[in-house]
Short mmCIF file of C-alpha atoms in Angstrom, two decimals:
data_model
loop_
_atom_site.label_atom_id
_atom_site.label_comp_id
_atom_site.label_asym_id
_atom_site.label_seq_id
_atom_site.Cartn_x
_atom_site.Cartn_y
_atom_site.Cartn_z
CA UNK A 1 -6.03 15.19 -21.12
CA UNK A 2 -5.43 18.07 -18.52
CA UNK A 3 -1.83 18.10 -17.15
CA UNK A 4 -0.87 19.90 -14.10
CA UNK A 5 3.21 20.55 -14.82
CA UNK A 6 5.53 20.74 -11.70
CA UNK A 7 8.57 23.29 -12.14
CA UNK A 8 10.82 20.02 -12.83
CA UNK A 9 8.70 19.11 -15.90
CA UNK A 10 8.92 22.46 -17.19
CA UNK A 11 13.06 23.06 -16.31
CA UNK A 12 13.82 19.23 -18.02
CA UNK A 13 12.29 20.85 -21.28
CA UNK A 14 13.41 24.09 -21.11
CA UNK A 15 17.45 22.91 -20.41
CA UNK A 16 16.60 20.34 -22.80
CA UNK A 17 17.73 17.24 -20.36
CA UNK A 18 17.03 13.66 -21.08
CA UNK A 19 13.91 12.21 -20.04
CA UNK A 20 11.44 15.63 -20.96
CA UNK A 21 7.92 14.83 -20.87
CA UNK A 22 7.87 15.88 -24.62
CA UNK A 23 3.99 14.55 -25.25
CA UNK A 24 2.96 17.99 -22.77
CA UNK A 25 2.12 19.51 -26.15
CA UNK A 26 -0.73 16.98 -27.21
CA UNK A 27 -2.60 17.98 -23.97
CA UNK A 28 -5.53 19.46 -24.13
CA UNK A 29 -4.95 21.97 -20.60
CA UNK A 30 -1.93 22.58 -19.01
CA UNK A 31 -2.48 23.63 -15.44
CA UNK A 32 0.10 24.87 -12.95
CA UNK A 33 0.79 26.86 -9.86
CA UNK A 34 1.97 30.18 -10.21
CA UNK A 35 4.94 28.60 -8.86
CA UNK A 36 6.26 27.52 -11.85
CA UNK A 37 6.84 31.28 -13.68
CA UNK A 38 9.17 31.35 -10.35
CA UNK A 39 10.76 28.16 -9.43
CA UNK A 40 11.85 28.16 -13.03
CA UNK A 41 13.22 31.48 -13.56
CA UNK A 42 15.12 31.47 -10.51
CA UNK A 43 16.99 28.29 -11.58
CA UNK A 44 17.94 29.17 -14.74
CA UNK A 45 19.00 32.67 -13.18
CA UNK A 46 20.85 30.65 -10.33
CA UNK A 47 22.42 28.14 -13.39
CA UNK A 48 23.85 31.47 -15.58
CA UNK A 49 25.44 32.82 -11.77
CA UNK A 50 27.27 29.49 -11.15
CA UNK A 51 28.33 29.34 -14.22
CA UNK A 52 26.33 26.32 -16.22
CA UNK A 53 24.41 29.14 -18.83
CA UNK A 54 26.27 31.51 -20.46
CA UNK A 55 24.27 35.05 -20.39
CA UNK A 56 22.84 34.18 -23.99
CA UNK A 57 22.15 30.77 -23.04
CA UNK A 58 20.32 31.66 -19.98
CA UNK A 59 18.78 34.81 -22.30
CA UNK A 60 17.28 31.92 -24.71
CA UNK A 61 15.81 29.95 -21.77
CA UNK A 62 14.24 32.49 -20.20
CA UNK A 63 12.16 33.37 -23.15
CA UNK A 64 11.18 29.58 -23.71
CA UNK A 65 10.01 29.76 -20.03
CA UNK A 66 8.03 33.02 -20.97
CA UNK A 67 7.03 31.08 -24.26
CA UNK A 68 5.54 28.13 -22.03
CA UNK A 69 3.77 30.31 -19.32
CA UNK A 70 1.95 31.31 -21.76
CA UNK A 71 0.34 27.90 -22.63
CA UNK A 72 -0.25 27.32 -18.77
CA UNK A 73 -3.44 28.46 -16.99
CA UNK A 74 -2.08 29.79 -14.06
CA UNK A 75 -3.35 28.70 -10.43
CA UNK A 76 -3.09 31.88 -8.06
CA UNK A 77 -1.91 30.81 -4.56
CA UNK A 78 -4.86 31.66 -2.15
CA UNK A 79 -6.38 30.54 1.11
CA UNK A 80 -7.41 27.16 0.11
CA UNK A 81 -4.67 26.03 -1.48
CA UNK A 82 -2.29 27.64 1.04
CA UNK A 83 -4.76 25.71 3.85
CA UNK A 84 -4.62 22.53 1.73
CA UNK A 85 -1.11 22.59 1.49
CA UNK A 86 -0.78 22.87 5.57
CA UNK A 87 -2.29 19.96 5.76
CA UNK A 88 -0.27 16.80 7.46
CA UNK A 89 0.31 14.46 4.35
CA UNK A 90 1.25 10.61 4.44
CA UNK A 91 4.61 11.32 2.85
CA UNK A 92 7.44 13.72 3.36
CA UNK A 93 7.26 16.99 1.07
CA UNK A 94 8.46 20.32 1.10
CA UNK A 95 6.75 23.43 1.13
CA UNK A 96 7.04 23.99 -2.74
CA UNK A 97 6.13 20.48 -3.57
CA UNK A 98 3.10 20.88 -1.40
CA UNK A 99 2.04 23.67 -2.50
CA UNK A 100 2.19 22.25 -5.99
CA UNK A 101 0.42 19.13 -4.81
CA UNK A 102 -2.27 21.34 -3.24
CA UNK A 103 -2.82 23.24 -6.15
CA UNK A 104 -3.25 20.37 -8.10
CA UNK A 105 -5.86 18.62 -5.80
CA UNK A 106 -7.66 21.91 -5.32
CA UNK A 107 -7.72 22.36 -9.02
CA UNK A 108 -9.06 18.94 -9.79
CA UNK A 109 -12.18 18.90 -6.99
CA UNK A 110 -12.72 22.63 -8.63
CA UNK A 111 -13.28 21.25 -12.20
CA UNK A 112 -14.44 17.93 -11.60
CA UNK A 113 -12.07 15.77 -13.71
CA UNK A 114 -9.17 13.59 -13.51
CA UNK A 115 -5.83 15.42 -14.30
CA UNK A 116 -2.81 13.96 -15.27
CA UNK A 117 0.47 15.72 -12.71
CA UNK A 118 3.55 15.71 -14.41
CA UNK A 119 6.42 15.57 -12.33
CA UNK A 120 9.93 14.54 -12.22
CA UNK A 121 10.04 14.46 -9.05
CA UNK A 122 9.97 11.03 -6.84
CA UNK A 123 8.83 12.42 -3.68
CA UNK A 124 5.85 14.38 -5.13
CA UNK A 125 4.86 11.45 -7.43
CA UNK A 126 4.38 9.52 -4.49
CA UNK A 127 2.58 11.58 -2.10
CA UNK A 128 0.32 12.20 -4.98
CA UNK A 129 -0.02 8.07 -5.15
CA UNK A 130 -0.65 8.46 -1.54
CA UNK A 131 -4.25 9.71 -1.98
CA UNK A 132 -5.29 6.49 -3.62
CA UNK A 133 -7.87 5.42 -5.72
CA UNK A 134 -10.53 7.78 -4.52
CA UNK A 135 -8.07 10.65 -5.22
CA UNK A 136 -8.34 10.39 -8.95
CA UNK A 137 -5.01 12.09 -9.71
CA UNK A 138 -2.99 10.03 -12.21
CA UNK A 139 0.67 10.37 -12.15
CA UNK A 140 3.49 8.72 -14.70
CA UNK A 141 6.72 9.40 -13.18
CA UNK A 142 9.90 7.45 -14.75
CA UNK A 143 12.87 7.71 -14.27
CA UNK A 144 14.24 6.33 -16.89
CA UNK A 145 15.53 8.30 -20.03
CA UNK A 146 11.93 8.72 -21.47
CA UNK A 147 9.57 10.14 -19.33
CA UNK A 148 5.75 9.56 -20.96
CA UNK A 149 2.43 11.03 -19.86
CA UNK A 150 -0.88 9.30 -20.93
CA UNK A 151 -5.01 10.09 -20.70
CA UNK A 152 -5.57 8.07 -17.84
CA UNK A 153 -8.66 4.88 -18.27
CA UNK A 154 -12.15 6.55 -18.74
CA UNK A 155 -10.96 10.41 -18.40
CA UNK A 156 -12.58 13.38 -19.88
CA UNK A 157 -11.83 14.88 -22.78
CA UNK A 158 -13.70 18.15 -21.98
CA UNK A 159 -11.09 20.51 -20.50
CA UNK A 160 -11.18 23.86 -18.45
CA UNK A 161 -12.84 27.04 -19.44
CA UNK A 162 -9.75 28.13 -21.16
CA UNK A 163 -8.99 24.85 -22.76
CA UNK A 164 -9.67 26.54 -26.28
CA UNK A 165 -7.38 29.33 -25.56
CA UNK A 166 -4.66 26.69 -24.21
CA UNK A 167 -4.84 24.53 -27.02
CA UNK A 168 -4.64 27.68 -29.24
CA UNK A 169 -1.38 28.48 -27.17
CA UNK A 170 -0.31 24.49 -27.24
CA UNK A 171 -0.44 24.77 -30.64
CA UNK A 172 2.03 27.62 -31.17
CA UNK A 173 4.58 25.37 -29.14
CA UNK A 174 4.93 22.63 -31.73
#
């Protein structure tokens, strides 16, 4: 299965929070936005400044950020994504969300296959719904205390270009 992680995937395993989409490391891809090296640094950053991470703390989750970068192939933002992401949507979003569901649409018509999107967050999950069956994203959101991703019916199990490298890196994060 290819994944494409939003930042709050990423953040609920790095500060270890209930509900982590744990199962990220059976994929076969992992596909983001460049986004997420940001979004995520600057909270934990943000968390050590109000208080919530002690300098060590927020030390230690920086470097599992850097750890899981590193298992992500890394979508650049460029013109059609930034053009895809200006696009009026059925639901409300914000720029960052749309940019991440952009990315992840762009991504998926690029390769050809269904992708699985990760998120956390209730307001992307459903304006990823949104583009119905045709759209052949496949989203588990919960929001319960597990969170669970699964191959969705009748999806490849080829993956990107990379997705020997990835699952070389995947493999290191077990």
């Amino acid at each position: 299965m290819i994944a494409y992680l939003d930042t709050s995937v990423l953040l609920r395993l790095v500060l270890r929070e209930p509900g982590a989409l744990e199962d990220l490391r059976s994929s076969e891809a992992l596909v983001s936005s460049e986004l997420l090296a940001v979004e995520s640094l600057r909270t934990i950053d943000r968390l050590r400044l109000h208080g919530a991470l002690s300098p060590e703390e927020a030390a230690s989750r920086r470097a599992t950020v850097t750890e899981w970068l590193e298992a992500v192939d890394l979508v650049l933002l460029q013109s059609p994504i930034l053009a895809r992401a200006s696009e009026p949507l059925p639901t409300p979003l914000g720029t960052l969300d749309a940019l991440h569901l952009a990315t992840a649409l762009v991504w998926r018509d690029r390769i050809r296959q269904t992708i699985v999107m990760a998120t956390h967050d209730g307001g992307l999950a459903l304006a990823a719904r949104s583009f119905g069956p045709t759209e052949p994203i496949r989203i588990r959101f919960e929001s319960g205390s597990r969170s669970s991703i699964s191959r969705p019916q009748g999806a490849s199990s080829t993956g990107t270009a990379n997705s020997a490298a990835t699952s070389s890196r995947l493999r290191r994060l077990r």
